[in-house]
């Protein structure tokens, strides 16, 4: 499973990339706005931190302008994945961008039927938002199960399932058990999955017992 980091915070991306945990990055207009920085400057910097796909989202809602914006975003770096919303206009722009050889991440997916359209439009990634479905008492992971099952039925569907809107480590485990291709994870959740109290307790005991031997390895 690939881990993308779901943030536009370049310091957080650097820290996690140094730990070998970053296979790519996803941003969205809200995450970029939160930085208070210039959009193109942030995206350019992220593209220098990771060679993996970096999702940068269009701002327009009509196909023609999304296409123009997508082409401009794709010029930033070779690892840009242009993000478009899962609307009829977004799918139209996706088809044209994919035909131009540009990676597209179709985002704001909330149903299996939407995911079928994303695959048919040639998307490199589809981003189903599990957390936002959970937030309205719907089981977001059922959507992931449905999409993975549907995509596995058709060789022509080359779109990777990029599980998004992740709220906690359980989402990552469940997505991996289902066989999703990617999880895009907020930095604080990514830091959490490494932690376990029994690991801390066991390590503390090992260190204490080793100290008693009075030996050293170096
Ligand atoms: O960036 C796409 C998605 O991961 C955002 O999720 O629900 O935390 O805003 P959310």
PDB file of C-alpha atoms and ligand atoms in Angstrom:
ATOM      1  CA  UNK A   1       0.000   0.000   0.000  1.00  0.00           C
ATOM      2  CA  UNK A   2       1.264   3.492  -0.831  1.00  0.00           C
ATOM      3  CA  UNK A   3       1.096   6.305   1.771  1.00  0.00           C
ATOM      4  CA  UNK A   4       0.493   9.823   0.502  1.00  0.00           C
ATOM      5  CA  UNK A   5       0.563  12.676   3.014  1.00  0.00           C
ATOM      6  CA  UNK A   6      -2.616  14.765   3.011  1.00  0.00           C
ATOM      7  CA  UNK A   7      -1.294  18.250   3.711  1.00  0.00           C
ATOM      8  CA  UNK A   8       0.294  21.355   2.167  1.00  0.00           C
ATOM      9  CA  UNK A   9       2.505  21.833   5.251  1.00  0.00           C
ATOM     10  CA  UNK A  10       5.955  21.441   3.710  1.00  0.00           C
ATOM     11  CA  UNK A  11       7.750  21.040   7.055  1.00  0.00           C
ATOM     12  CA  UNK A  12       5.482  18.124   8.002  1.00  0.00           C
ATOM     13  CA  UNK A  13       6.058  16.578   4.560  1.00  0.00           C
ATOM     14  CA  UNK A  14       9.837  16.923   4.937  1.00  0.00           C
ATOM     15  CA  UNK A  15       9.794  15.325   8.409  1.00  0.00           C
ATOM     16  CA  UNK A  16       7.765  12.328   7.210  1.00  0.00           C
ATOM     17  CA  UNK A  17       9.686  12.022   3.935  1.00  0.00           C
ATOM     18  CA  UNK A  18      12.930  11.823   5.944  1.00  0.00           C
ATOM     19  CA  UNK A  19      11.371   8.805   7.681  1.00  0.00           C
ATOM     20  CA  UNK A  20      10.765   7.109   4.330  1.00  0.00           C
ATOM     21  CA  UNK A  21       6.992   7.223   4.785  1.00  0.00           C
ATOM     22  CA  UNK A  22       6.028   9.440   1.839  1.00  0.00           C
ATOM     23  CA  UNK A  23       5.070   7.926  -1.526  1.00  0.00           C
ATOM     24  CA  UNK A  24       3.301  11.114  -2.615  1.00  0.00           C
ATOM     25  CA  UNK A  25       1.301  14.119  -1.391  1.00  0.00           C
ATOM     26  CA  UNK A  26      -2.272  15.301  -1.811  1.00  0.00           C
ATOM     27  CA  UNK A  27      -3.409  18.876  -1.363  1.00  0.00           C
ATOM     28  CA  UNK A  28      -6.733  20.601  -1.846  1.00  0.00           C
ATOM     29  CA  UNK A  29      -7.784  24.275  -1.813  1.00  0.00           C
ATOM     30  CA  UNK A  30      -8.585  24.163   1.922  1.00  0.00           C
ATOM     31  CA  UNK A  31      -5.198  22.641   2.816  1.00  0.00           C
ATOM     32  CA  UNK A  32      -3.354  25.220   0.682  1.00  0.00           C
ATOM     33  CA  UNK A  33      -5.394  28.119   2.109  1.00  0.00           C
ATOM     34  CA  UNK A  34      -4.449  26.926   5.615  1.00  0.00           C
ATOM     35  CA  UNK A  35      -0.747  27.571   4.859  1.00  0.00           C
ATOM     36  CA  UNK A  36      -1.335  31.229   4.026  1.00  0.00           C
ATOM     37  CA  UNK A  37       1.296  30.841   1.274  1.00  0.00           C
ATOM     38  CA  UNK A  38       1.355  31.334  -2.482  1.00  0.00           C
ATOM     39  CA  UNK A  39      -0.260  28.297  -4.148  1.00  0.00           C
ATOM     40  CA  UNK A  40       2.325  27.800  -6.911  1.00  0.00           C
ATOM     41  CA  UNK A  41       5.214  28.321  -4.464  1.00  0.00           C
ATOM     42  CA  UNK A  42       3.869  25.656  -2.088  1.00  0.00           C
ATOM     43  CA  UNK A  43       3.175  23.124  -4.845  1.00  0.00           C
ATOM     44  CA  UNK A  44       6.603  23.720  -6.426  1.00  0.00           C
ATOM     45  CA  UNK A  45       8.285  23.178  -3.042  1.00  0.00           C
ATOM     46  CA  UNK A  46       6.316  19.975  -2.379  1.00  0.00           C
ATOM     47  CA  UNK A  47       7.378  18.645  -5.802  1.00  0.00           C
ATOM     48  CA  UNK A  48      11.024  19.057  -4.743  1.00  0.00           C
ATOM     49  CA  UNK A  49      10.461  17.118  -1.500  1.00  0.00           C
ATOM     50  CA  UNK A  50       8.946  14.010  -3.072  1.00  0.00           C
ATOM     51  CA  UNK A  51       9.276  12.452  -6.525  1.00  0.00           C
ATOM     52  CA  UNK A  52       5.928  10.719  -5.981  1.00  0.00           C
ATOM     53  CA  UNK A  53       2.602  12.066  -7.278  1.00  0.00           C
ATOM     54  CA  UNK A  54       1.691  15.517  -5.893  1.00  0.00           C
ATOM     55  CA  UNK A  55      -1.997  16.363  -6.228  1.00  0.00           C
ATOM     56  CA  UNK A  56      -2.781  20.010  -6.992  1.00  0.00           C
ATOM     57  CA  UNK A  57      -6.446  20.901  -7.412  1.00  0.00           C
ATOM     58  CA  UNK A  58      -8.049  23.120 -10.021  1.00  0.00           C
ATOM     59  CA  UNK A  59     -10.183  26.022  -8.808  1.00  0.00           C
ATOM     60  CA  UNK A  60     -12.642  26.247 -11.714  1.00  0.00           C
ATOM     61  CA  UNK A  61     -15.886  24.284 -12.006  1.00  0.00           C
ATOM     62  CA  UNK A  62     -16.420  24.391 -15.782  1.00  0.00           C
ATOM     63  CA  UNK A  63     -14.655  21.847 -18.021  1.00  0.00           C
ATOM     64  CA  UNK A  64     -12.964  24.349 -20.315  1.00  0.00           C
ATOM     65  CA  UNK A  65     -11.358  26.367 -17.509  1.00  0.00           C
ATOM     66  CA  UNK A  66     -10.491  23.218 -15.519  1.00  0.00           C
ATOM     67  CA  UNK A  67      -8.692  21.937 -18.615  1.00  0.00           C
ATOM     68  CA  UNK A  68      -6.705  25.172 -18.975  1.00  0.00           C
ATOM     69  CA  UNK A  69      -5.901  25.229 -15.240  1.00  0.00           C
ATOM     70  CA  UNK A  70      -4.977  21.539 -15.294  1.00  0.00           C
ATOM     71  CA  UNK A  71      -2.550  22.028 -18.159  1.00  0.00           C
ATOM     72  CA  UNK A  72      -0.960  24.943 -16.295  1.00  0.00           C
ATOM     73  CA  UNK A  73      -0.646  22.879 -13.094  1.00  0.00           C
ATOM     74  CA  UNK A  74       0.906  19.988 -15.023  1.00  0.00           C
ATOM     75  CA  UNK A  75       3.682  22.358 -16.186  1.00  0.00           C
ATOM     76  CA  UNK A  76       4.849  22.839 -12.568  1.00  0.00           C
ATOM     77  CA  UNK A  77       6.573  19.437 -12.395  1.00  0.00           C
ATOM     78  CA  UNK A  78       6.458  15.988 -13.995  1.00  0.00           C
ATOM     79  CA  UNK A  79       5.020  14.434 -10.807  1.00  0.00           C
ATOM     80  CA  UNK A  80       1.947  16.665 -10.633  1.00  0.00           C
ATOM     81  CA  UNK A  81      -1.399  14.878 -10.474  1.00  0.00           C
ATOM     82  CA  UNK A  82      -4.126  17.361 -11.410  1.00  0.00           C
ATOM     83  CA  UNK A  83      -7.073  17.113  -9.022  1.00  0.00           C
ATOM     84  CA  UNK A  84     -10.567  17.666 -10.436  1.00  0.00           C
ATOM     85  CA  UNK A  85     -13.912  17.269  -8.646  1.00  0.00           C
ATOM     86  CA  UNK A  86     -16.140  14.312  -9.533  1.00  0.00           C
ATOM     87  CA  UNK A  87     -18.683  16.279 -11.546  1.00  0.00           C
ATOM     88  CA  UNK A  88     -19.654  15.938 -15.229  1.00  0.00           C
ATOM     89  CA  UNK A  89     -17.397  18.914 -16.001  1.00  0.00           C
ATOM     90  CA  UNK A  90     -14.602  17.415 -13.915  1.00  0.00           C
ATOM     91  CA  UNK A  91     -14.901  14.084 -15.727  1.00  0.00           C
ATOM     92  CA  UNK A  92     -14.817  15.851 -19.099  1.00  0.00           C
ATOM     93  CA  UNK A  93     -11.654  17.711 -18.088  1.00  0.00           C
ATOM     94  CA  UNK A  94     -10.211  14.448 -16.720  1.00  0.00           C
ATOM     95  CA  UNK A  95     -10.717  12.697 -20.043  1.00  0.00           C
ATOM     96  CA  UNK A  96      -8.943  15.466 -21.975  1.00  0.00           C
ATOM     97  CA  UNK A  97      -6.083  15.758 -19.486  1.00  0.00           C
ATOM     98  CA  UNK A  98      -5.607  11.964 -19.391  1.00  0.00           C
ATOM     99  CA  UNK A  99      -5.570  11.910 -23.209  1.00  0.00           C
ATOM    100  CA  UNK A 100      -2.758  14.499 -22.977  1.00  0.00           C
ATOM    101  CA  UNK A 101      -0.826  12.061 -20.762  1.00  0.00           C
ATOM    102  CA  UNK A 102      -1.431  14.087 -17.584  1.00  0.00           C
ATOM    103  CA  UNK A 103      -2.028  12.265 -14.272  1.00  0.00           C
ATOM    104  CA  UNK A 104      -5.489  13.083 -12.886  1.00  0.00           C
ATOM    105  CA  UNK A 105      -6.810  12.521  -9.363  1.00  0.00           C
ATOM    106  CA  UNK A 106     -10.618  12.686  -9.415  1.00  0.00           C
ATOM    107  CA  UNK A 107     -11.648  13.846  -5.952  1.00  0.00           C
ATOM    108  CA  UNK A 108     -14.769  14.260  -3.798  1.00  0.00           C
ATOM    109  CA  UNK A 109     -15.972  10.746  -4.669  1.00  0.00           C
ATOM    110  CA  UNK A 110     -18.837   9.478  -2.458  1.00  0.00           C
ATOM    111  CA  UNK A 111     -20.432   6.606  -4.402  1.00  0.00           C
ATOM    112  CA  UNK A 112     -19.435   3.500  -6.376  1.00  0.00           C
ATOM    113  CA  UNK A 113     -21.220   4.815  -9.467  1.00  0.00           C
ATOM    114  CA  UNK A 114     -19.129   7.981  -9.332  1.00  0.00           C
ATOM    115  CA  UNK A 115     -15.979   5.828  -9.093  1.00  0.00           C
ATOM    116  CA  UNK A 116     -17.007   3.899 -12.236  1.00  0.00           C
ATOM    117  CA  UNK A 117     -17.202   7.203 -14.134  1.00  0.00           C
ATOM    118  CA  UNK A 118     -13.758   8.256 -12.834  1.00  0.00           C
ATOM    119  CA  UNK A 119     -12.221   5.032 -14.173  1.00  0.00           C
ATOM    120  CA  UNK A 120     -13.995   5.438 -17.519  1.00  0.00           C
ATOM    121  CA  UNK A 121     -12.651   9.012 -17.723  1.00  0.00           C
ATOM    122  CA  UNK A 122      -9.090   7.703 -17.476  1.00  0.00           C
ATOM    123  CA  UNK A 123      -8.304   8.947 -13.980  1.00  0.00           C
ATOM    124  CA  UNK A 124      -4.959   7.832 -12.539  1.00  0.00           C
ATOM    125  CA  UNK A 125      -6.511   8.048  -9.047  1.00  0.00           C
ATOM    126  CA  UNK A 126     -10.017   8.283  -7.578  1.00  0.00           C
ATOM    127  CA  UNK A 127     -10.345   9.795  -4.079  1.00  0.00           C
ATOM    128  CA  UNK A 128     -13.298   8.421  -2.111  1.00  0.00           C
ATOM    129  CA  UNK A 129     -13.721  10.443   1.119  1.00  0.00           C
ATOM    130  CA  UNK A 130     -14.283   7.880   3.905  1.00  0.00           C
ATOM    131  CA  UNK A 131     -14.159  10.282   6.874  1.00  0.00           C
ATOM    132  CA  UNK A 132     -16.828  12.587   5.534  1.00  0.00           C
ATOM    133  CA  UNK A 133     -19.142   9.592   4.995  1.00  0.00           C
ATOM    134  CA  UNK A 134     -18.449   8.400   8.567  1.00  0.00           C
ATOM    135  CA  UNK A 135     -19.180  11.947   9.738  1.00  0.00           C
ATOM    136  CA  UNK A 136     -22.796  11.532   8.505  1.00  0.00           C
ATOM    137  CA  UNK A 137     -23.201   8.050  10.021  1.00  0.00           C
ATOM    138  CA  UNK A 138     -22.507   6.233   6.749  1.00  0.00           C
ATOM    139  CA  UNK A 139     -19.806   3.531   6.644  1.00  0.00           C
ATOM    140  CA  UNK A 140     -17.081   5.017   4.431  1.00  0.00           C
ATOM    141  CA  UNK A 141     -15.235   1.702   4.243  1.00  0.00           C
ATOM    142  CA  UNK A 142     -18.202   0.054   2.496  1.00  0.00           C
ATOM    143  CA  UNK A 143     -17.581   2.487  -0.348  1.00  0.00           C
ATOM    144  CA  UNK A 144     -13.945   1.376  -0.554  1.00  0.00           C
ATOM    145  CA  UNK A 145     -14.995  -2.302  -0.583  1.00  0.00           C
ATOM    146  CA  UNK A 146     -17.483  -1.609  -3.411  1.00  0.00           C
ATOM    147  CA  UNK A 147     -14.993   0.349  -5.534  1.00  0.00           C
ATOM    148  CA  UNK A 148     -12.181  -2.197  -5.169  1.00  0.00           C
ATOM    149  CA  UNK A 149     -14.599  -5.031  -6.028  1.00  0.00           C
ATOM    150  CA  UNK A 150     -15.918  -3.206  -9.107  1.00  0.00           C
ATOM    151  CA  UNK A 151     -12.474  -2.160 -10.371  1.00  0.00           C
ATOM    152  CA  UNK A 152     -11.148  -5.708  -9.965  1.00  0.00           C
ATOM    153  CA  UNK A 153     -13.835  -6.897 -12.434  1.00  0.00           C
ATOM    154  CA  UNK A 154     -12.493  -4.823 -15.337  1.00  0.00           C
ATOM    155  CA  UNK A 155      -8.890  -4.928 -16.673  1.00  0.00           C
ATOM    156  CA  UNK A 156      -9.632  -1.706 -18.554  1.00  0.00           C
ATOM    157  CA  UNK A 157     -10.105   0.138 -15.264  1.00  0.00           C
ATOM    158  CA  UNK A 158      -6.536   1.270 -14.443  1.00  0.00           C
ATOM    159  CA  UNK A 159      -7.526   3.853 -11.836  1.00  0.00           C
ATOM    160  CA  UNK A 160      -5.908   3.498  -8.406  1.00  0.00           C
ATOM    161  CA  UNK A 161      -8.166   3.713  -5.338  1.00  0.00           C
ATOM    162  CA  UNK A 162      -6.748   6.550  -3.215  1.00  0.00           C
ATOM    163  CA  UNK A 163      -8.543   6.423   0.162  1.00  0.00           C
ATOM    164  CA  UNK A 164      -8.963   9.998   1.396  1.00  0.00           C
ATOM    165  CA  UNK A 165     -10.518  11.900   4.301  1.00  0.00           C
ATOM    166  CA  UNK A 166      -8.789   9.540   6.727  1.00  0.00           C
ATOM    167  CA  UNK A 167      -9.498  10.276  10.390  1.00  0.00           C
ATOM    168  CA  UNK A 168      -7.637   7.557  12.341  1.00  0.00           C
ATOM    169  CA  UNK A 169      -5.314   4.499  12.028  1.00  0.00           C
ATOM    170  CA  UNK A 170      -8.274   2.088  11.737  1.00  0.00           C
ATOM    171  CA  UNK A 171      -9.140   3.594   8.371  1.00  0.00           C
ATOM    172  CA  UNK A 172      -5.654   2.686   7.117  1.00  0.00           C
ATOM    173  CA  UNK A 173      -5.836  -0.895   8.403  1.00  0.00           C
ATOM    174  CA  UNK A 174      -9.309  -1.440   6.941  1.00  0.00           C
ATOM    175  CA  UNK A 175      -8.272   0.083   3.600  1.00  0.00           C
ATOM    176  CA  UNK A 176      -5.219  -2.218   3.488  1.00  0.00           C
ATOM    177  CA  UNK A 177      -7.340  -5.290   4.317  1.00  0.00           C
ATOM    178  CA  UNK A 178      -9.681  -4.389   1.462  1.00  0.00           C
ATOM    179  CA  UNK A 179      -6.744  -3.891  -0.916  1.00  0.00           C
ATOM    180  CA  UNK A 180      -6.973  -0.181  -1.709  1.00  0.00           C
ATOM    181  CA  UNK A 181      -3.919   1.099  -3.602  1.00  0.00           C
ATOM    182  CA  UNK A 182      -3.186   4.269  -1.645  1.00  0.00           C
ATOM    183  CA  UNK A 183      -4.117   5.994   1.603  1.00  0.00           C
ATOM    184  CA  UNK A 184      -3.634   9.735   1.822  1.00  0.00           C
ATOM    185  CA  UNK A 185      -3.037  10.381   5.501  1.00  0.00           C
ATOM    186  CA  UNK A 186      -2.964  13.574   7.591  1.00  0.00           C
ATOM    187  CA  UNK A 187       0.492  13.964   9.231  1.00  0.00           C
ATOM    188  CA  UNK A 188      -0.798  13.483  12.789  1.00  0.00           C
ATOM    189  CA  UNK A 189      -2.506  10.183  11.865  1.00  0.00           C
ATOM    190  CA  UNK A 190       0.650   8.979  10.104  1.00  0.00           C
ATOM    191  CA  UNK A 191       2.651   9.689  13.273  1.00  0.00           C
ATOM    192  CA  UNK A 192       0.043   7.839  15.380  1.00  0.00           C
ATOM    193  CA  UNK A 193       0.222   4.516  13.497  1.00  0.00           C
ATOM    194  CA  UNK A 194       3.838   3.987  14.583  1.00  0.00           C
ATOM    195  CA  UNK A 195       2.941   4.245  18.270  1.00  0.00           C
ATOM    196  CA  UNK A 196       1.898   1.475  20.698  1.00  0.00           C
ATOM    197  CA  UNK A 197       2.137   1.618  24.512  1.00  0.00           C
ATOM    198  CA  UNK A 198       3.418  -1.976  24.700  1.00  0.00           C
ATOM    199  CA  UNK A 199       6.218  -1.105  22.267  1.00  0.00           C
ATOM    200  CA  UNK A 200       7.216   1.814  24.503  1.00  0.00           C
ATOM    201  CA  UNK A 201       7.005  -0.363  27.626  1.00  0.00           C
ATOM    202  CA  UNK A 202       8.974  -3.207  26.061  1.00  0.00           C
ATOM    203  CA  UNK A 203      11.693  -0.882  24.768  1.00  0.00           C
ATOM    204  CA  UNK A 204      12.028   0.750  28.167  1.00  0.00           C
ATOM    205  CA  UNK A 205      12.579  -2.675  29.742  1.00  0.00           C
ATOM    206  CA  UNK A 206      15.137  -3.682  27.078  1.00  0.00           C
ATOM    207  CA  UNK A 207      17.115  -0.473  27.618  1.00  0.00           C
ATOM    208  CA  UNK A 208      17.079  -0.903  31.408  1.00  0.00           C
ATOM    209  CA  UNK A 209      18.182  -4.549  31.204  1.00  0.00           C
ATOM    210  CA  UNK A 210      20.899  -3.757  28.655  1.00  0.00           C
ATOM    211  CA  UNK A 211      22.256  -0.979  30.895  1.00  0.00           C
ATOM    212  CA  UNK A 212      22.703  -3.577  33.662  1.00  0.00           C
ATOM    213  CA  UNK A 213      25.090  -5.578  31.477  1.00  0.00           C
ATOM    214  CA  UNK A 214      27.508  -2.627  31.379  1.00  0.00           C
ATOM    215  CA  UNK A 215      28.294  -3.512  27.764  1.00  0.00           C
ATOM    216  CA  UNK A 216      28.142  -1.439  24.585  1.00  0.00           C
ATOM    217  CA  UNK A 217      27.775  -2.355  20.922  1.00  0.00           C
ATOM    218  CA  UNK A 218      29.988   0.443  19.526  1.00  0.00           C
TER     219      UNK A 218
HETATM  220  O1  LIG B   1      -7.539  16.061   0.668  1.00  0.00           O
HETATM  221  C1  LIG B   1      -8.640  15.259   0.411  1.00  0.00           C
HETATM  222  C2  LIG B   1      -9.243  14.698   1.662  1.00  0.00           C
HETATM  223  O2  LIG B   1      -8.314  13.845   2.284  1.00  0.00           O
HETATM  224  C3  LIG B   1      -9.703  15.753   2.647  1.00  0.00           C
HETATM  225  O3  LIG B   1     -10.333  15.103   3.680  1.00  0.00           O
HETATM  226  O4  LIG B   1     -12.419  15.266   5.025  1.00  0.00           O
HETATM  227  O5  LIG B   1     -10.201  15.637   6.110  1.00  0.00           O
HETATM  228  O6  LIG B   1     -11.106  17.367   4.543  1.00  0.00           O
HETATM  229  P1  LIG B   1     -11.049  15.888   4.896  1.00  0.00           P
END
